[in-house]
Amino acid sequence: MEYSAEWTIENFSLEETLFCGQCFLWTRREDGGFDGATGGRPLILSQRDTVLTAQSSRPIDRDALLRYLGLDEDYTRIQALLSRDETLRTAISYASGIRVMKQPLWEALVCFIVSQNNNIPRITGILERFCRCFGGVCEDGHPVFPDADTLARCTVDDLAPLRCGFRAKYLIDAAQKYTGGLLSETLLRTAPLNEARAHLMTVYGVGPKVANCVLLFGAQRYDAFPEDVWIKRAMARLFPQGLPDFARPYAGIAQQYIFHYARTSGIFAQTEGGAQMP
DNA sequence: AGCCAGGGTCTGC
DNA sequence: GCAGACCATGGC
């Protein structure tokens, strides 16, 4: 690891941010750090108290990494705004170190297509095979996330090793539309939310939930509000009237705190002590 | 064995 | 517009 970088960051949890269900591309190391990549560069991230450290075999783009981790946003302000609601304040306080990451659109599209009707450990496994099979590995052995062009040339049978089931045909259609220029990132980032969502839903296998995840995590649309089974349960109990209006511009960020709180705090007794982190 | 998992499509009403 | 069958896979 020739290159390294270091930051001091208050009120941030790298582990909770990487493993709170918004991203499935990082793995735990035995030394307590995490293996992953951004922008095609392999990275080892670690944190001790308020010190975040990045190591890589290639030069580190400090700004890009901070942005990827959502650390370029003022969460003091966002959390204070959302905390005007008492229930949101509870959910945020439970894991206030979480940041909503800014993932590349293509990665988010693939990851959340894979996520549908699936559980987090298996999503992670499928995506690891996906990277190894179609992206190869970089010089230090870390799997590389494949380009859309590579996947667009594949058939459903080519994807068999992934064991991703009925999602294979969805992934291929997404790749073909993405490389074919049928998905406008500008539109997804700037159009009214309903239009952007409808645009994404032209992809076979992308419905409202996956579209909202891609908008939130892959296009930084903080007003997008993905509703999976956990969020539906949590909303029915905690916000029967829906989120308060003032929270709407950041509904997606609120959603991430609610999601993590609902799954791991034990307020829903479905899984003893909450869902386990991989 | 049956149900569930960060759902979506397709058909039939 | 809405319910219900069906879709692959793996863990519990």
PDB file of C-alpha atoms (C1' of nucleotides) in Angstrom:
ATOM      1  CA  MET A   1       0.000   0.000   0.000  1.00  0.00           C
ATOM      2  CA  GLU A   2       2.020   2.943  -1.244  1.00  0.00           C
ATOM      3  CA  TYR A   3      -0.581   5.626  -0.764  1.00  0.00           C
ATOM      4  CA  SER A   4      -2.537   6.669   2.277  1.00  0.00           C
ATOM      5  CA  ALA A   5      -4.706   9.499   3.475  1.00  0.00           C
ATOM      6  CA  GLU A   6      -6.161  10.477   6.809  1.00  0.00           C
ATOM      7  CA  TRP A   7      -8.965  12.645   8.131  1.00  0.00           C
ATOM      8  CA  THR A   8     -10.411  13.590  11.470  1.00  0.00           C
ATOM      9  CA  ILE A   9     -14.185  13.431  11.329  1.00  0.00           C
ATOM     10  CA  GLU A  10     -16.668  13.917  14.139  1.00  0.00           C
ATOM     11  CA  ASN A  11     -19.809  11.864  14.593  1.00  0.00           C
ATOM     12  CA  PHE A  12     -19.064   9.404  11.804  1.00  0.00           C
ATOM     13  CA  SER A  13     -19.208   5.606  11.837  1.00  0.00           C
ATOM     14  CA  LEU A  14     -17.475   3.963   8.894  1.00  0.00           C
ATOM     15  CA  GLU A  15     -18.750   0.509   9.819  1.00  0.00           C
ATOM     16  CA  GLU A  16     -22.378   1.537  10.189  1.00  0.00           C
ATOM     17  CA  THR A  17     -22.187   3.558   6.993  1.00  0.00           C
ATOM     18  CA  LEU A  18     -20.763   0.686   4.943  1.00  0.00           C
ATOM     19  CA  PHE A  19     -23.023  -2.022   6.409  1.00  0.00           C
ATOM     20  CA  CYS A  20     -26.362  -0.362   7.067  1.00  0.00           C
ATOM     21  CA  GLY A  21     -27.891  -1.834   3.931  1.00  0.00           C
ATOM     22  CA  GLN A  22     -27.214   0.943   1.430  1.00  0.00           C
ATOM     23  CA  CYS A  23     -24.120  -0.670  -0.126  1.00  0.00           C
ATOM     24  CA  PHE A  24     -23.110  -4.319  -0.584  1.00  0.00           C
ATOM     25  CA  LEU A  25     -19.618  -3.994  -2.020  1.00  0.00           C
ATOM     26  CA  TRP A  26     -17.406  -3.840   1.074  1.00  0.00           C
ATOM     27  CA  THR A  27     -15.992  -6.685   3.127  1.00  0.00           C
ATOM     28  CA  ARG A  28     -14.547  -6.849   6.608  1.00  0.00           C
ATOM     29  CA  ARG A  29     -10.852  -7.466   7.101  1.00  0.00           C
ATOM     30  CA  GLU A  30      -9.354  -9.402   9.970  1.00  0.00           C
ATOM     31  CA  ASP A  31      -7.439  -6.288  11.062  1.00  0.00           C
ATOM     32  CA  GLY A  32     -10.705  -4.422  11.588  1.00  0.00           C
ATOM     33  CA  GLY A  33     -10.538  -2.443   8.352  1.00  0.00           C
ATOM     34  CA  PHE A  34     -12.668  -2.816   5.249  1.00  0.00           C
ATOM     35  CA  ASP A  35     -11.863  -3.844   1.669  1.00  0.00           C
ATOM     36  CA  GLY A  36     -13.551  -2.156  -1.241  1.00  0.00           C
ATOM     37  CA  ALA A  37     -13.077   0.260  -4.108  1.00  0.00           C
ATOM     38  CA  THR A  38     -14.233   3.546  -5.528  1.00  0.00           C
ATOM     39  CA  GLY A  39     -13.705   4.919  -8.987  1.00  0.00           C
ATOM     40  CA  GLY A  40     -11.957   1.716 -10.009  1.00  0.00           C
ATOM     41  CA  ARG A  41      -9.334   2.174  -7.285  1.00  0.00           C
ATOM     42  CA  PRO A  42      -8.949  -0.506  -4.637  1.00  0.00           C
ATOM     43  CA  LEU A  43      -9.106   0.810  -1.102  1.00  0.00           C
ATOM     44  CA  ILE A  44      -8.669  -0.262   2.459  1.00  0.00           C
ATOM     45  CA  LEU A  45     -10.630   1.935   4.825  1.00  0.00           C
ATOM     46  CA  SER A  46     -10.348   1.918   8.576  1.00  0.00           C
ATOM     47  CA  GLN A  47     -11.394   4.045  11.491  1.00  0.00           C
ATOM     48  CA  ARG A  48     -10.141   4.547  14.996  1.00  0.00           C
ATOM     49  CA  ASP A  49     -12.221   6.925  17.063  1.00  0.00           C
ATOM     50  CA  THR A  50     -12.536  10.051  14.940  1.00  0.00           C
ATOM     51  CA  VAL A  51      -9.680   9.207  12.575  1.00  0.00           C
ATOM     52  CA  LEU A  52     -10.576   7.817   9.181  1.00  0.00           C
ATOM     53  CA  THR A  53      -7.741   6.242   7.195  1.00  0.00           C
ATOM     54  CA  ALA A  54      -7.599   5.199   3.543  1.00  0.00           C
ATOM     55  CA  GLN A  55      -4.860   3.077   1.978  1.00  0.00           C
ATOM     56  CA  SER A  56      -4.407   2.103  -1.636  1.00  0.00           C
ATOM     57  CA  SER A  57      -1.930   0.812  -4.163  1.00  0.00           C
ATOM     58  CA  ARG A  58      -2.929   3.787  -6.299  1.00  0.00           C
ATOM     59  CA  PRO A  59      -3.137   7.534  -5.625  1.00  0.00           C
ATOM     60  CA  ILE A  60      -6.122   8.483  -3.509  1.00  0.00           C
ATOM     61  CA  ASP A  61      -8.551  11.123  -4.704  1.00  0.00           C
ATOM     62  CA  ARG A  62      -9.341  12.633  -1.330  1.00  0.00           C
ATOM     63  CA  ASP A  63     -12.317  14.707  -2.464  1.00  0.00           C
ATOM     64  CA  ALA A  64     -13.873  11.826  -4.386  1.00  0.00           C
ATOM     65  CA  LEU A  65     -13.564   9.515  -1.405  1.00  0.00           C
ATOM     66  CA  LEU A  66     -15.137  11.986   1.019  1.00  0.00           C
ATOM     67  CA  ARG A  67     -17.926  12.521  -1.443  1.00  0.00           C
ATOM     68  CA  TYR A  68     -18.447   8.767  -1.877  1.00  0.00           C
ATOM     69  CA  LEU A  69     -18.891   8.410   1.873  1.00  0.00           C
ATOM     70  CA  GLY A  70     -21.304  11.335   2.037  1.00  0.00           C
ATOM     71  CA  LEU A  71     -18.813  13.302   4.109  1.00  0.00           C
ATOM     72  CA  ASP A  72     -19.097  16.370   1.884  1.00  0.00           C
ATOM     73  CA  GLU A  73     -22.577  17.092   3.270  1.00  0.00           C
ATOM     74  CA  ASP A  74     -23.437  19.012   6.413  1.00  0.00           C
ATOM     75  CA  TYR A  75     -25.033  16.298   8.511  1.00  0.00           C
ATOM     76  CA  THR A  76     -25.069  18.501  11.590  1.00  0.00           C
ATOM     77  CA  ARG A  77     -27.591  20.641   9.799  1.00  0.00           C
ATOM     78  CA  ILE A  78     -29.540  17.769   8.199  1.00  0.00           C
ATOM     79  CA  GLN A  79     -29.770  15.814  11.452  1.00  0.00           C
ATOM     80  CA  ALA A  80     -30.836  18.923  13.350  1.00  0.00           C
ATOM     81  CA  LEU A  81     -33.565  19.564  10.816  1.00  0.00           C
ATOM     82  CA  LEU A  82     -34.906  16.006  10.913  1.00  0.00           C
ATOM     83  CA  SER A  83     -34.618  15.888  14.699  1.00  0.00           C
ATOM     84  CA  ARG A  84     -37.415  18.420  15.006  1.00  0.00           C
ATOM     85  CA  ASP A  85     -39.532  15.263  15.005  1.00  0.00           C
ATOM     86  CA  GLU A  86     -39.130  13.296  18.202  1.00  0.00           C
ATOM     87  CA  THR A  87     -39.321   9.854  16.592  1.00  0.00           C
ATOM     88  CA  LEU A  88     -36.820  10.815  13.919  1.00  0.00           C
ATOM     89  CA  ARG A  89     -34.573  12.161  16.635  1.00  0.00           C
ATOM     90  CA  THR A  90     -34.680   8.764  18.344  1.00  0.00           C
ATOM     91  CA  ALA A  91     -33.849   6.908  15.132  1.00  0.00           C
ATOM     92  CA  ILE A  92     -31.005   9.291  14.296  1.00  0.00           C
ATOM     93  CA  SER A  93     -29.568   9.155  17.817  1.00  0.00           C
ATOM     94  CA  TYR A  94     -29.518   5.370  17.594  1.00  0.00           C
ATOM     95  CA  ALA A  95     -26.865   5.477  14.832  1.00  0.00           C
ATOM     96  CA  SER A  96     -26.017   9.089  14.140  1.00  0.00           C
ATOM     97  CA  GLY A  97     -22.698   8.100  12.544  1.00  0.00           C
ATOM     98  CA  ILE A  98     -24.464   6.829   9.433  1.00  0.00           C
ATOM     99  CA  ARG A  99     -24.051   8.872   6.240  1.00  0.00           C
ATOM    100  CA  VAL A 100     -25.959   8.245   3.039  1.00  0.00           C
ATOM    101  CA  MET A 101     -23.266   7.303   0.545  1.00  0.00           C
ATOM    102  CA  LYS A 102     -22.988   8.767  -2.961  1.00  0.00           C
ATOM    103  CA  GLN A 103     -22.544   5.684  -5.101  1.00  0.00           C
ATOM    104  CA  PRO A 104     -22.044   5.627  -8.863  1.00  0.00           C
ATOM    105  CA  LEU A 105     -25.320   5.293 -10.747  1.00  0.00           C
ATOM    106  CA  TRP A 106     -24.356   2.123 -12.584  1.00  0.00           C
ATOM    107  CA  GLU A 107     -23.248   0.388  -9.396  1.00  0.00           C
ATOM    108  CA  ALA A 108     -26.406   1.344  -7.553  1.00  0.00           C
ATOM    109  CA  LEU A 109     -28.556   0.174 -10.451  1.00  0.00           C
ATOM    110  CA  VAL A 110     -26.960  -3.275 -10.484  1.00  0.00           C
ATOM    111  CA  CYS A 111     -26.859  -3.635  -6.712  1.00  0.00           C
ATOM    112  CA  PHE A 112     -30.494  -2.777  -6.142  1.00  0.00           C
ATOM    113  CA  ILE A 113     -31.752  -4.916  -8.997  1.00  0.00           C
ATOM    114  CA  VAL A 114     -29.950  -7.769  -7.272  1.00  0.00           C
ATOM    115  CA  SER A 115     -31.492  -6.718  -3.954  1.00  0.00           C
ATOM    116  CA  GLN A 116     -35.079  -7.324  -4.987  1.00  0.00           C
ATOM    117  CA  ASN A 117     -36.906 -10.011  -2.992  1.00  0.00           C
ATOM    118  CA  ASN A 118     -33.546 -10.966  -1.526  1.00  0.00           C
ATOM    119  CA  ASN A 119     -31.656 -10.744   1.744  1.00  0.00           C
ATOM    120  CA  ILE A 120     -28.509  -8.777   2.474  1.00  0.00           C
ATOM    121  CA  PRO A 121     -26.024 -11.646   2.950  1.00  0.00           C
ATOM    122  CA  ARG A 122     -27.049 -13.240  -0.332  1.00  0.00           C
ATOM    123  CA  ILE A 123     -27.037  -9.891  -2.151  1.00  0.00           C
ATOM    124  CA  THR A 124     -23.445  -9.423  -1.024  1.00  0.00           C
ATOM    125  CA  GLY A 125     -22.494 -12.906  -2.234  1.00  0.00           C
ATOM    126  CA  ILE A 126     -24.080 -12.454  -5.654  1.00  0.00           C
ATOM    127  CA  LEU A 127     -22.344  -9.115  -6.140  1.00  0.00           C
ATOM    128  CA  GLU A 128     -18.987 -10.514  -5.149  1.00  0.00           C
ATOM    129  CA  ARG A 129     -19.360 -13.264  -7.766  1.00  0.00           C
ATOM    130  CA  PHE A 130     -20.586 -10.640 -10.208  1.00  0.00           C
ATOM    131  CA  CYS A 131     -17.414  -8.595  -9.797  1.00  0.00           C
ATOM    132  CA  ARG A 132     -15.101 -11.593  -9.954  1.00  0.00           C
ATOM    133  CA  CYS A 133     -16.781 -13.145 -12.983  1.00  0.00           C
ATOM    134  CA  PHE A 134     -17.196 -10.046 -15.136  1.00  0.00           C
ATOM    135  CA  GLY A 135     -14.951  -7.323 -13.751  1.00  0.00           C
ATOM    136  CA  GLY A 136     -11.894  -9.392 -12.944  1.00  0.00           C
ATOM    137  CA  VAL A 137      -9.427  -8.334 -10.289  1.00  0.00           C
ATOM    138  CA  CYS A 138      -7.045  -5.412 -10.140  1.00  0.00           C
ATOM    139  CA  GLU A 139      -3.312  -5.716  -9.429  1.00  0.00           C
ATOM    140  CA  ASP A 140      -3.722  -6.250  -5.706  1.00  0.00           C
ATOM    141  CA  GLY A 141      -6.365  -8.926  -6.125  1.00  0.00           C
ATOM    142  CA  HIS A 142      -9.412  -6.875  -5.290  1.00  0.00           C
ATOM    143  CA  PRO A 143     -12.503  -7.565  -7.434  1.00  0.00           C
ATOM    144  CA  VAL A 144     -13.409  -4.813  -9.884  1.00  0.00           C
ATOM    145  CA  PHE A 145     -16.970  -3.692 -10.561  1.00  0.00           C
ATOM    146  CA  PRO A 146     -17.712  -4.526 -14.230  1.00  0.00           C
ATOM    147  CA  ASP A 147     -18.555  -1.935 -16.868  1.00  0.00           C
ATOM    148  CA  ALA A 148     -22.018  -1.911 -18.350  1.00  0.00           C
ATOM    149  CA  ASP A 149     -20.561  -2.694 -21.808  1.00  0.00           C
ATOM    150  CA  THR A 150     -19.176  -5.985 -20.566  1.00  0.00           C
ATOM    151  CA  LEU A 151     -22.485  -7.052 -19.112  1.00  0.00           C
ATOM    152  CA  ALA A 152     -24.442  -5.838 -22.132  1.00  0.00           C
ATOM    153  CA  ARG A 153     -22.692  -8.459 -24.255  1.00  0.00           C
ATOM    154  CA  CYS A 154     -23.667 -11.297 -21.907  1.00  0.00           C
ATOM    155  CA  THR A 155     -26.560 -13.710 -22.116  1.00  0.00           C
ATOM    156  CA  VAL A 156     -28.685 -15.010 -19.258  1.00  0.00           C
ATOM    157  CA  ASP A 157     -26.715 -18.258 -19.400  1.00  0.00           C
ATOM    158  CA  ASP A 158     -23.468 -16.344 -18.966  1.00  0.00           C
ATOM    159  CA  LEU A 159     -24.816 -15.083 -15.648  1.00  0.00           C
ATOM    160  CA  ALA A 160     -25.573 -18.578 -14.323  1.00  0.00           C
ATOM    161  CA  PRO A 161     -22.490 -18.657 -12.037  1.00  0.00           C
ATOM    162  CA  LEU A 162     -23.925 -15.721 -10.105  1.00  0.00           C
ATOM    163  CA  ARG A 163     -26.937 -17.807  -8.982  1.00  0.00           C
ATOM    164  CA  CYS A 164     -28.978 -14.627  -8.980  1.00  0.00           C
ATOM    165  CA  GLY A 165     -32.083 -16.366 -10.288  1.00  0.00           C
ATOM    166  CA  PHE A 166     -34.720 -14.439 -12.196  1.00  0.00           C
ATOM    167  CA  ARG A 167     -32.711 -11.224 -11.793  1.00  0.00           C
ATOM    168  CA  ALA A 168     -30.246 -12.175 -14.553  1.00  0.00           C
ATOM    169  CA  LYS A 169     -32.492 -10.977 -17.363  1.00  0.00           C
ATOM    170  CA  TYR A 170     -33.071  -7.725 -15.499  1.00  0.00           C
ATOM    171  CA  LEU A 171     -29.350  -7.076 -15.169  1.00  0.00           C
ATOM    172  CA  ILE A 172     -28.780  -7.599 -18.875  1.00  0.00           C
ATOM    173  CA  ASP A 173     -31.562  -5.231 -19.831  1.00  0.00           C
ATOM    174  CA  ALA A 174     -30.209  -2.624 -17.420  1.00  0.00           C
ATOM    175  CA  ALA A 175     -26.731  -2.942 -18.937  1.00  0.00           C
ATOM    176  CA  GLN A 176     -28.042  -2.645 -22.485  1.00  0.00           C
ATOM    177  CA  LYS A 177     -30.129   0.425 -21.689  1.00  0.00           C
ATOM    178  CA  TYR A 178     -27.298   2.031 -19.734  1.00  0.00           C
ATOM    179  CA  THR A 179     -24.650   1.566 -22.431  1.00  0.00           C
ATOM    180  CA  GLY A 180     -27.158   2.361 -25.157  1.00  0.00           C
ATOM    181  CA  GLY A 181     -27.672   5.832 -23.708  1.00  0.00           C
ATOM    182  CA  LEU A 182     -31.288   5.120 -22.845  1.00  0.00           C
ATOM    183  CA  LEU A 183     -30.763   6.254 -19.265  1.00  0.00           C
ATOM    184  CA  SER A 184     -29.991   9.933 -18.835  1.00  0.00           C
ATOM    185  CA  GLU A 185     -28.067  10.568 -15.637  1.00  0.00           C
ATOM    186  CA  THR A 186     -28.796  14.268 -16.014  1.00  0.00           C
ATOM    187  CA  LEU A 187     -32.505  13.558 -16.119  1.00  0.00           C
ATOM    188  CA  LEU A 188     -32.265  11.248 -13.115  1.00  0.00           C
ATOM    189  CA  ARG A 189     -30.421  13.908 -11.137  1.00  0.00           C
ATOM    190  CA  THR A 190     -32.460  16.954 -12.100  1.00  0.00           C
ATOM    191  CA  ALA A 191     -35.946  16.023 -13.317  1.00  0.00           C
ATOM    192  CA  PRO A 192     -38.904  16.083 -10.942  1.00  0.00           C
ATOM    193  CA  LEU A 193     -38.789  12.963  -8.797  1.00  0.00           C
ATOM    194  CA  ASN A 194     -41.789  11.324 -10.444  1.00  0.00           C
ATOM    195  CA  GLU A 195     -40.280  11.766 -13.893  1.00  0.00           C
ATOM    196  CA  ALA A 196     -36.905  10.488 -12.798  1.00  0.00           C
ATOM    197  CA  ARG A 197     -38.505   7.438 -11.217  1.00  0.00           C
ATOM    198  CA  ALA A 198     -40.585   6.713 -14.304  1.00  0.00           C
ATOM    199  CA  HIS A 199     -37.437   7.015 -16.416  1.00  0.00           C
ATOM    200  CA  LEU A 200     -35.670   4.381 -14.329  1.00  0.00           C
ATOM    201  CA  MET A 201     -38.699   2.118 -14.384  1.00  0.00           C
ATOM    202  CA  THR A 202     -38.340   1.741 -18.139  1.00  0.00           C
ATOM    203  CA  VAL A 203     -35.696  -0.834 -17.206  1.00  0.00           C
ATOM    204  CA  TYR A 204     -37.079  -4.375 -17.095  1.00  0.00           C
ATOM    205  CA  GLY A 205     -37.191  -5.463 -13.468  1.00  0.00           C
ATOM    206  CA  VAL A 206     -37.001  -1.973 -11.989  1.00  0.00           C
ATOM    207  CA  GLY A 207     -40.150  -1.054 -10.072  1.00  0.00           C
ATOM    208  CA  PRO A 208     -40.832   1.777  -7.628  1.00  0.00           C
ATOM    209  CA  LYS A 209     -38.761   0.415  -4.770  1.00  0.00           C
ATOM    210  CA  VAL A 210     -35.598  -0.306  -6.756  1.00  0.00           C
ATOM    211  CA  ALA A 211     -35.999   2.972  -8.633  1.00  0.00           C
ATOM    212  CA  ASN A 212     -36.161   4.923  -5.381  1.00  0.00           C
ATOM    213  CA  CYS A 213     -33.057   3.156  -4.101  1.00  0.00           C
ATOM    214  CA  VAL A 214     -31.149   3.982  -7.279  1.00  0.00           C
ATOM    215  CA  LEU A 215     -32.285   7.605  -7.114  1.00  0.00           C
ATOM    216  CA  LEU A 216     -31.330   7.952  -3.465  1.00  0.00           C
ATOM    217  CA  PHE A 217     -28.072   6.028  -3.400  1.00  0.00           C
ATOM    218  CA  GLY A 218     -26.936   6.389  -7.008  1.00  0.00           C
ATOM    219  CA  ALA A 219     -28.209   9.814  -8.028  1.00  0.00           C
ATOM    220  CA  GLN A 220     -28.151  11.642  -4.686  1.00  0.00           C
ATOM    221  CA  ARG A 221     -31.869  12.321  -4.722  1.00  0.00           C
ATOM    222  CA  TYR A 222     -32.402  12.815  -1.004  1.00  0.00           C
ATOM    223  CA  ASP A 223     -36.136  13.222  -1.496  1.00  0.00           C
ATOM    224  CA  ALA A 224     -36.492   9.659  -2.847  1.00  0.00           C
ATOM    225  CA  PHE A 225     -38.057   7.337  -0.268  1.00  0.00           C
ATOM    226  CA  PRO A 226     -37.585   3.590  -0.831  1.00  0.00           C
ATOM    227  CA  GLU A 227     -40.164   1.480   1.015  1.00  0.00           C
ATOM    228  CA  ASP A 228     -39.174  -2.107   1.674  1.00  0.00           C
ATOM    229  CA  VAL A 229     -40.882  -4.418   4.162  1.00  0.00           C
ATOM    230  CA  TRP A 230     -38.937  -2.989   7.100  1.00  0.00           C
ATOM    231  CA  ILE A 231     -39.774   0.590   6.251  1.00  0.00           C
ATOM    232  CA  LYS A 232     -43.425  -0.315   5.742  1.00  0.00           C
ATOM    233  CA  ARG A 233     -43.526  -1.947   9.163  1.00  0.00           C
ATOM    234  CA  ALA A 234     -41.723   0.998  10.741  1.00  0.00           C
ATOM    235  CA  MET A 235     -43.891   3.604   9.051  1.00  0.00           C
ATOM    236  CA  ALA A 236     -47.114   1.845  10.063  1.00  0.00           C
ATOM    237  CA  ARG A 237     -46.064   1.903  13.694  1.00  0.00           C
ATOM    238  CA  LEU A 238     -43.966   5.047  13.983  1.00  0.00           C
ATOM    239  CA  PHE A 239     -45.445   7.380  11.339  1.00  0.00           C
ATOM    240  CA  PRO A 240     -49.029   6.320  10.589  1.00  0.00           C
ATOM    241  CA  GLN A 241     -49.612   9.829   9.173  1.00  0.00           C
ATOM    242  CA  GLY A 242     -46.432   9.694   7.074  1.00  0.00           C
ATOM    243  CA  LEU A 243     -43.289  11.725   7.589  1.00  0.00           C
ATOM    244  CA  PRO A 244     -43.759  15.354   8.644  1.00  0.00           C
ATOM    245  CA  ASP A 245     -43.686  17.795   5.723  1.00  0.00           C
ATOM    246  CA  PHE A 246     -40.484  19.529   6.783  1.00  0.00           C
ATOM    247  CA  ALA A 247     -38.632  16.201   6.463  1.00  0.00           C
ATOM    248  CA  ARG A 248     -39.648  15.620   2.860  1.00  0.00           C
ATOM    249  CA  PRO A 249     -36.591  17.113   1.113  1.00  0.00           C
ATOM    250  CA  TYR A 250     -34.493  14.668   3.148  1.00  0.00           C
ATOM    251  CA  ALA A 251     -36.973  11.807   3.333  1.00  0.00           C
ATOM    252  CA  GLY A 252     -34.415   9.410   1.886  1.00  0.00           C
ATOM    253  CA  ILE A 253     -31.863  10.221   4.559  1.00  0.00           C
ATOM    254  CA  ALA A 254     -34.544   9.905   7.236  1.00  0.00           C
ATOM    255  CA  GLN A 255     -35.440   6.578   5.659  1.00  0.00           C
ATOM    256  CA  GLN A 256     -31.912   5.259   6.146  1.00  0.00           C
ATOM    257  CA  TYR A 257     -31.932   6.047   9.865  1.00  0.00           C
ATOM    258  CA  ILE A 258     -35.404   4.520  10.230  1.00  0.00           C
ATOM    259  CA  PHE A 259     -34.372   1.414   8.281  1.00  0.00           C
ATOM    260  CA  HIS A 260     -31.331   0.784  10.441  1.00  0.00           C
ATOM    261  CA  TYR A 261     -33.238   1.532  13.626  1.00  0.00           C
ATOM    262  CA  ALA A 262     -36.101  -0.783  12.687  1.00  0.00           C
ATOM    263  CA  ARG A 263     -33.814  -3.665  11.747  1.00  0.00           C
ATOM    264  CA  THR A 264     -31.305  -3.562  14.560  1.00  0.00           C
ATOM    265  CA  SER A 265     -32.852  -1.895  17.619  1.00  0.00           C
ATOM    266  CA  GLY A 266     -35.208  -4.762  18.423  1.00  0.00           C
ATOM    267  CA  ILE A 267     -38.377  -2.656  18.367  1.00  0.00           C
ATOM    268  CA  PHE A 268     -39.753  -5.289  16.022  1.00  0.00           C
ATOM    269  CA  ALA A 269     -39.310  -8.723  17.558  1.00  0.00           C
ATOM    270  CA  GLN A 270     -39.261 -10.627  14.230  1.00  0.00           C
ATOM    271  CA  THR A 271     -35.558 -11.396  14.493  1.00  0.00           C
ATOM    272  CA  GLU A 272     -34.159 -11.885  17.976  1.00  0.00           C
ATOM    273  CA  GLY A 273     -32.134  -8.843  18.771  1.00  0.00           C
ATOM    274  CA  GLY A 274     -32.485  -7.490  15.254  1.00  0.00           C
ATOM    275  CA  ALA A 275     -30.868  -8.449  12.002  1.00  0.00           C
ATOM    276  CA  GLN A 276     -27.208  -9.385  12.105  1.00  0.00           C
ATOM    277  CA  MET A 277     -24.622  -7.348  10.276  1.00  0.00           C
ATOM    278  CA  PRO A 278     -22.623  -9.494   7.815  1.00  0.00           C
TER     279      PRO A 278
ATOM    280  C1'  DA B   1     -41.832 -28.094   4.986  1.00  0.00           C
ATOM    281  C1'  DG B   2     -42.818 -23.618   4.713  1.00  0.00           C
ATOM    282  C1'  DC B   3     -41.773 -18.812   5.176  1.00  0.00           C
ATOM    283  C1'  DC B   4     -39.053 -14.859   4.387  1.00  0.00           C
ATOM    284  C1'  DA B   5     -35.753 -11.715   2.167  1.00  0.00           C
ATOM    285  C1'  DG B   6     -34.238  -3.609   0.912  1.00  0.00           C
ATOM    286  C1'  DG B   7     -39.834  -6.633  -5.418  1.00  0.00           C
ATOM    287  C1'  DG B   8     -41.404  -6.890 -10.156  1.00  0.00           C
ATOM    288  C1'  DT B   9     -44.066  -8.760 -14.018  1.00  0.00           C
ATOM    289  C1'  DC B  10     -47.968 -10.576 -15.909  1.00  0.00           C
ATOM    290  C1'  DT B  11     -52.658 -11.918 -16.057  1.00  0.00           C
ATOM    291  C1'  DG B  12     -57.395 -11.429 -14.951  1.00  0.00           C
ATOM    292  C1'  DC B  13     -61.020  -8.871 -12.974  1.00  0.00           C
TER     293       DC B  13
ATOM    294  C1'  DG C   1     -56.489   0.310 -10.259  1.00  0.00           C
ATOM    295  C1'  DC C   2     -55.934  -3.982  -7.595  1.00  0.00           C
ATOM    296  C1'  DA C   3     -55.324  -8.908  -6.060  1.00  0.00           C
ATOM    297  C1'  DG C   4     -52.933 -13.187  -6.882  1.00  0.00           C
ATOM    298  C1'  DA C   5     -49.683 -16.397  -9.130  1.00  0.00           C
ATOM    299  C1'  DC C   6     -45.181 -16.763 -10.273  1.00  0.00           C
ATOM    300  C1'  DC C   7     -40.418 -15.962 -10.342  1.00  0.00           C
ATOM    301  C1'  DA C   8     -34.683 -18.384  -8.237  1.00  0.00           C
ATOM    302  C1'  DT C   9     -32.036 -18.930  -4.340  1.00  0.00           C
ATOM    303  C1'  DG C  10     -30.603 -19.807   0.313  1.00  0.00           C
ATOM    304  C1'  DG C  11     -31.122 -19.428   5.414  1.00  0.00           C
ATOM    305  C1'  DC C  12     -33.809 -20.513   9.194  1.00  0.00           C
TER     306       DC C  12
END
